């Protein structure tokens, strides 16, 4: 007679090898997305999914396609950079893992930060900052330090 086993114990053994590589690959792409795309473009596009395809002929390597979410406008820009993106992704893995990219038109989860609204310094803060900079004779250095001091004091307000 055959003993019954729970499906929950059998499934991980069967899928371990396949899913291990798949999710590690996507994880590496996600964590290095800023390096792959550049910080500006990374804010407007994000990796969605990797589709693995079996080798067509014996001896060929399996291939993978990466789906990238981007708005229509950014998809158009990224299509022109498809070869460079593939090269950067495959450089991370040290092998030709991803062979194609599909751009999916959708709004990405990443949003640009709204502009920071800063409050002007109070008269007391202005006088304090001016007093700290009185001994500096170089006008350019004095202006840069004043700008930095003002920014630091404004950050304290938040």
PDB file of C-alpha atoms in Angstrom:
ATOM      1  CA  UNK A   1       0.000   0.000   0.000  1.00  0.00           C
ATOM      2  CA  UNK A   2       1.200   3.556  -0.817  1.00  0.00           C
ATOM      3  CA  UNK A   3       1.362   6.184   1.915  1.00  0.00           C
ATOM      4  CA  UNK A   4      -0.249   9.510   1.090  1.00  0.00           C
ATOM      5  CA  UNK A   5       1.867  12.646   1.259  1.00  0.00           C
ATOM      6  CA  UNK A   6       0.751  16.218   1.603  1.00  0.00           C
ATOM      7  CA  UNK A   7       0.937  18.227  -1.607  1.00  0.00           C
ATOM      8  CA  UNK A   8       2.582  21.037   0.360  1.00  0.00           C
ATOM      9  CA  UNK A   9       5.642  18.842   0.966  1.00  0.00           C
ATOM     10  CA  UNK A  10       5.884  17.500  -2.592  1.00  0.00           C
ATOM     11  CA  UNK A  11       5.459  20.735  -4.600  1.00  0.00           C
ATOM     12  CA  UNK A  12       8.552  22.541  -3.270  1.00  0.00           C
ATOM     13  CA  UNK A  13      10.754  19.585  -4.174  1.00  0.00           C
ATOM     14  CA  UNK A  14       9.438  19.548  -7.735  1.00  0.00           C
ATOM     15  CA  UNK A  15       9.561  23.308  -8.349  1.00  0.00           C
ATOM     16  CA  UNK A  16      12.653  24.208  -6.319  1.00  0.00           C
ATOM     17  CA  UNK A  17      15.181  24.112  -9.162  1.00  0.00           C
ATOM     18  CA  UNK A  18      12.996  26.040 -11.622  1.00  0.00           C
ATOM     19  CA  UNK A  19      11.781  28.754  -9.284  1.00  0.00           C
ATOM     20  CA  UNK A  20      15.113  29.188  -7.532  1.00  0.00           C
ATOM     21  CA  UNK A  21      16.836  30.503 -10.643  1.00  0.00           C
ATOM     22  CA  UNK A  22      13.799  32.428 -11.875  1.00  0.00           C
ATOM     23  CA  UNK A  23      13.231  34.466  -8.744  1.00  0.00           C
ATOM     24  CA  UNK A  24      16.899  34.997  -8.008  1.00  0.00           C
ATOM     25  CA  UNK A  25      17.312  36.424 -11.516  1.00  0.00           C
ATOM     26  CA  UNK A  26      14.365  38.803 -11.139  1.00  0.00           C
ATOM     27  CA  UNK A  27      15.575  39.776  -7.667  1.00  0.00           C
ATOM     28  CA  UNK A  28      19.030  40.655  -8.996  1.00  0.00           C
ATOM     29  CA  UNK A  29      17.474  42.739 -11.764  1.00  0.00           C
ATOM     30  CA  UNK A  30      15.218  44.572  -9.298  1.00  0.00           C
ATOM     31  CA  UNK A  31      18.025  45.314  -6.831  1.00  0.00           C
ATOM     32  CA  UNK A  32      20.327  46.612  -9.564  1.00  0.00           C
ATOM     33  CA  UNK A  33      17.630  48.365 -11.584  1.00  0.00           C
ATOM     34  CA  UNK A  34      19.092  51.837 -11.004  1.00  0.00           C
ATOM     35  CA  UNK A  35      22.464  50.711 -12.381  1.00  0.00           C
ATOM     36  CA  UNK A  36      20.875  49.026 -15.383  1.00  0.00           C
ATOM     37  CA  UNK A  37      18.561  51.854 -16.404  1.00  0.00           C
ATOM     38  CA  UNK A  38      20.152  54.908 -14.868  1.00  0.00           C
ATOM     39  CA  UNK A  39      18.414  56.646 -11.980  1.00  0.00           C
ATOM     40  CA  UNK A  40      16.279  58.936 -14.158  1.00  0.00           C
ATOM     41  CA  UNK A  41      14.856  56.166 -16.352  1.00  0.00           C
ATOM     42  CA  UNK A  42      14.559  53.719 -13.447  1.00  0.00           C
ATOM     43  CA  UNK A  43      11.990  56.063 -11.918  1.00  0.00           C
ATOM     44  CA  UNK A  44       9.774  55.679 -14.990  1.00  0.00           C
ATOM     45  CA  UNK A  45      10.083  51.956 -15.717  1.00  0.00           C
ATOM     46  CA  UNK A  46      10.187  48.803 -13.634  1.00  0.00           C
ATOM     47  CA  UNK A  47      10.794  45.106 -14.243  1.00  0.00           C
ATOM     48  CA  UNK A  48       7.623  43.034 -14.062  1.00  0.00           C
ATOM     49  CA  UNK A  49       8.292  39.417 -14.916  1.00  0.00           C
ATOM     50  CA  UNK A  50      10.739  37.009 -16.511  1.00  0.00           C
ATOM     51  CA  UNK A  51       9.346  34.462 -18.989  1.00  0.00           C
ATOM     52  CA  UNK A  52      11.577  31.423 -19.502  1.00  0.00           C
ATOM     53  CA  UNK A  53      11.425  29.468 -22.755  1.00  0.00           C
ATOM     54  CA  UNK A  54      12.801  25.978 -23.196  1.00  0.00           C
ATOM     55  CA  UNK A  55      15.513  25.367 -25.760  1.00  0.00           C
ATOM     56  CA  UNK A  56      14.058  24.689 -29.216  1.00  0.00           C
ATOM     57  CA  UNK A  57      16.738  22.216 -30.223  1.00  0.00           C
ATOM     58  CA  UNK A  58      18.780  19.825 -28.185  1.00  0.00           C
ATOM     59  CA  UNK A  59      22.022  21.466 -27.111  1.00  0.00           C
ATOM     60  CA  UNK A  60      20.617  25.018 -27.304  1.00  0.00           C
ATOM     61  CA  UNK A  61      20.354  27.087 -24.170  1.00  0.00           C
ATOM     62  CA  UNK A  62      16.987  28.106 -22.748  1.00  0.00           C
ATOM     63  CA  UNK A  63      16.115  31.775 -23.255  1.00  0.00           C
ATOM     64  CA  UNK A  64      14.267  34.345 -21.188  1.00  0.00           C
ATOM     65  CA  UNK A  65      12.252  37.475 -21.908  1.00  0.00           C
ATOM     66  CA  UNK A  66      11.983  40.329 -19.419  1.00  0.00           C
ATOM     67  CA  UNK A  67       8.744  42.330 -19.261  1.00  0.00           C
ATOM     68  CA  UNK A  68       9.257  45.970 -18.322  1.00  0.00           C
ATOM     69  CA  UNK A  69       6.386  48.264 -17.320  1.00  0.00           C
ATOM     70  CA  UNK A  70       6.565  51.833 -18.609  1.00  0.00           C
ATOM     71  CA  UNK A  71       4.222  54.520 -19.856  1.00  0.00           C
ATOM     72  CA  UNK A  72       3.770  54.809 -23.615  1.00  0.00           C
ATOM     73  CA  UNK A  73       6.100  57.797 -23.851  1.00  0.00           C
ATOM     74  CA  UNK A  74       8.906  56.102 -21.928  1.00  0.00           C
ATOM     75  CA  UNK A  75       8.381  52.803 -23.738  1.00  0.00           C
ATOM     76  CA  UNK A  76       9.157  54.595 -26.996  1.00  0.00           C
ATOM     77  CA  UNK A  77      12.406  55.909 -25.542  1.00  0.00           C
ATOM     78  CA  UNK A  78      13.344  52.543 -24.053  1.00  0.00           C
ATOM     79  CA  UNK A  79      12.711  50.624 -27.281  1.00  0.00           C
ATOM     80  CA  UNK A  80      15.592  52.557 -28.832  1.00  0.00           C
ATOM     81  CA  UNK A  81      17.826  51.483 -25.928  1.00  0.00           C
ATOM     82  CA  UNK A  82      16.735  47.841 -25.901  1.00  0.00           C
ATOM     83  CA  UNK A  83      20.139  46.477 -26.987  1.00  0.00           C
ATOM     84  CA  UNK A  84      22.009  48.452 -24.333  1.00  0.00           C
ATOM     85  CA  UNK A  85      19.559  47.359 -21.624  1.00  0.00           C
ATOM     86  CA  UNK A  86      19.956  43.698 -22.623  1.00  0.00           C
ATOM     87  CA  UNK A  87      23.730  44.054 -22.567  1.00  0.00           C
ATOM     88  CA  UNK A  88      23.701  45.583 -19.066  1.00  0.00           C
ATOM     89  CA  UNK A  89      21.336  42.911 -17.712  1.00  0.00           C
ATOM     90  CA  UNK A  90      23.391  40.050 -19.139  1.00  0.00           C
ATOM     91  CA  UNK A  91      26.589  41.661 -17.838  1.00  0.00           C
ATOM     92  CA  UNK A  92      25.166  41.344 -14.314  1.00  0.00           C
ATOM     93  CA  UNK A  93      24.646  37.596 -14.759  1.00  0.00           C
ATOM     94  CA  UNK A  94      27.839  36.972 -16.700  1.00  0.00           C
ATOM     95  CA  UNK A  95      25.892  35.004 -19.301  1.00  0.00           C
ATOM     96  CA  UNK A  96      23.286  35.495 -22.030  1.00  0.00           C
ATOM     97  CA  UNK A  97      20.309  34.881 -19.714  1.00  0.00           C
ATOM     98  CA  UNK A  98      17.813  37.463 -21.011  1.00  0.00           C
ATOM     99  CA  UNK A  99      17.503  37.432 -24.802  1.00  0.00           C
ATOM    100  CA  UNK A 100      14.493  39.700 -25.311  1.00  0.00           C
ATOM    101  CA  UNK A 101      12.613  42.551 -23.668  1.00  0.00           C
ATOM    102  CA  UNK A 102       8.908  43.315 -23.967  1.00  0.00           C
ATOM    103  CA  UNK A 103       7.670  46.740 -22.942  1.00  0.00           C
ATOM    104  CA  UNK A 104       4.259  46.635 -21.282  1.00  0.00           C
ATOM    105  CA  UNK A 105       2.361  49.906 -21.418  1.00  0.00           C
ATOM    106  CA  UNK A 106       1.209  50.730 -17.925  1.00  0.00           C
ATOM    107  CA  UNK A 107       1.831  53.269 -15.238  1.00  0.00           C
ATOM    108  CA  UNK A 108       4.693  52.233 -12.998  1.00  0.00           C
ATOM    109  CA  UNK A 109       4.539  52.106  -9.209  1.00  0.00           C
ATOM    110  CA  UNK A 110       7.393  54.509  -8.831  1.00  0.00           C
ATOM    111  CA  UNK A 111       6.502  58.133  -8.607  1.00  0.00           C
ATOM    112  CA  UNK A 112       8.683  61.173  -8.668  1.00  0.00           C
ATOM    113  CA  UNK A 113       8.886  62.943  -5.361  1.00  0.00           C
ATOM    114  CA  UNK A 114       6.856  66.134  -5.199  1.00  0.00           C
ATOM    115  CA  UNK A 115       8.919  69.292  -5.020  1.00  0.00           C
ATOM    116  CA  UNK A 116       9.983  70.183  -1.526  1.00  0.00           C
ATOM    117  CA  UNK A 117       8.248  73.238  -0.088  1.00  0.00           C
ATOM    118  CA  UNK A 118      10.682  75.129   2.085  1.00  0.00           C
ATOM    119  CA  UNK A 119       9.849  77.830   4.572  1.00  0.00           C
ATOM    120  CA  UNK A 120      12.026  80.940   4.580  1.00  0.00           C
ATOM    121  CA  UNK A 121      14.349  81.405   7.538  1.00  0.00           C
ATOM    122  CA  UNK A 122      13.222  83.550  10.422  1.00  0.00           C
ATOM    123  CA  UNK A 123      15.094  86.792  11.195  1.00  0.00           C
ATOM    124  CA  UNK A 124      16.729  85.117  14.202  1.00  0.00           C
ATOM    125  CA  UNK A 125      17.995  82.237  12.007  1.00  0.00           C
ATOM    126  CA  UNK A 126      19.246  84.652   9.326  1.00  0.00           C
ATOM    127  CA  UNK A 127      21.135  86.716  11.936  1.00  0.00           C
ATOM    128  CA  UNK A 128      22.602  83.569  13.497  1.00  0.00           C
ATOM    129  CA  UNK A 129      23.819  82.285  10.128  1.00  0.00           C
ATOM    130  CA  UNK A 130      25.211  85.694   9.185  1.00  0.00           C
ATOM    131  CA  UNK A 131      27.070  85.858  12.490  1.00  0.00           C
ATOM    132  CA  UNK A 132      28.697  82.471  11.856  1.00  0.00           C
ATOM    133  CA  UNK A 133      29.958  83.616   8.468  1.00  0.00           C
ATOM    134  CA  UNK A 134      31.247  87.087   9.452  1.00  0.00           C
ATOM    135  CA  UNK A 135      34.914  86.046   9.682  1.00  0.00           C
ATOM    136  CA  UNK A 136      35.034  84.607   6.130  1.00  0.00           C
ATOM    137  CA  UNK A 137      36.624  87.017   3.614  1.00  0.00           C
ATOM    138  CA  UNK A 138      36.224  84.992   0.380  1.00  0.00           C
ATOM    139  CA  UNK A 139      32.821  86.096  -1.010  1.00  0.00           C
ATOM    140  CA  UNK A 140      32.258  82.989  -3.150  1.00  0.00           C
ATOM    141  CA  UNK A 141      32.993  80.665  -0.229  1.00  0.00           C
ATOM    142  CA  UNK A 142      30.837  82.794   2.043  1.00  0.00           C
ATOM    143  CA  UNK A 143      27.870  82.571  -0.371  1.00  0.00           C
ATOM    144  CA  UNK A 144      28.204  78.798  -0.731  1.00  0.00           C
ATOM    145  CA  UNK A 145      28.410  78.286   3.023  1.00  0.00           C
ATOM    146  CA  UNK A 146      25.401  80.594   3.506  1.00  0.00           C
ATOM    147  CA  UNK A 147      23.424  78.550   0.989  1.00  0.00           C
ATOM    148  CA  UNK A 148      24.403  75.298   2.696  1.00  0.00           C
ATOM    149  CA  UNK A 149      23.610  76.705   6.153  1.00  0.00           C
ATOM    150  CA  UNK A 150      20.216  77.913   4.964  1.00  0.00           C
ATOM    151  CA  UNK A 151      19.402  74.467   3.526  1.00  0.00           C
ATOM    152  CA  UNK A 152      20.451  72.768   6.771  1.00  0.00           C
ATOM    153  CA  UNK A 153      18.327  75.126   8.864  1.00  0.00           C
ATOM    154  CA  UNK A 154      15.320  74.563   6.577  1.00  0.00           C
ATOM    155  CA  UNK A 155      15.714  70.787   6.933  1.00  0.00           C
ATOM    156  CA  UNK A 156      15.440  71.202  10.709  1.00  0.00           C
ATOM    157  CA  UNK A 157      11.916  72.657  10.222  1.00  0.00           C
ATOM    158  CA  UNK A 158      10.626  69.460   8.616  1.00  0.00           C
TER     159      UNK A 158
END
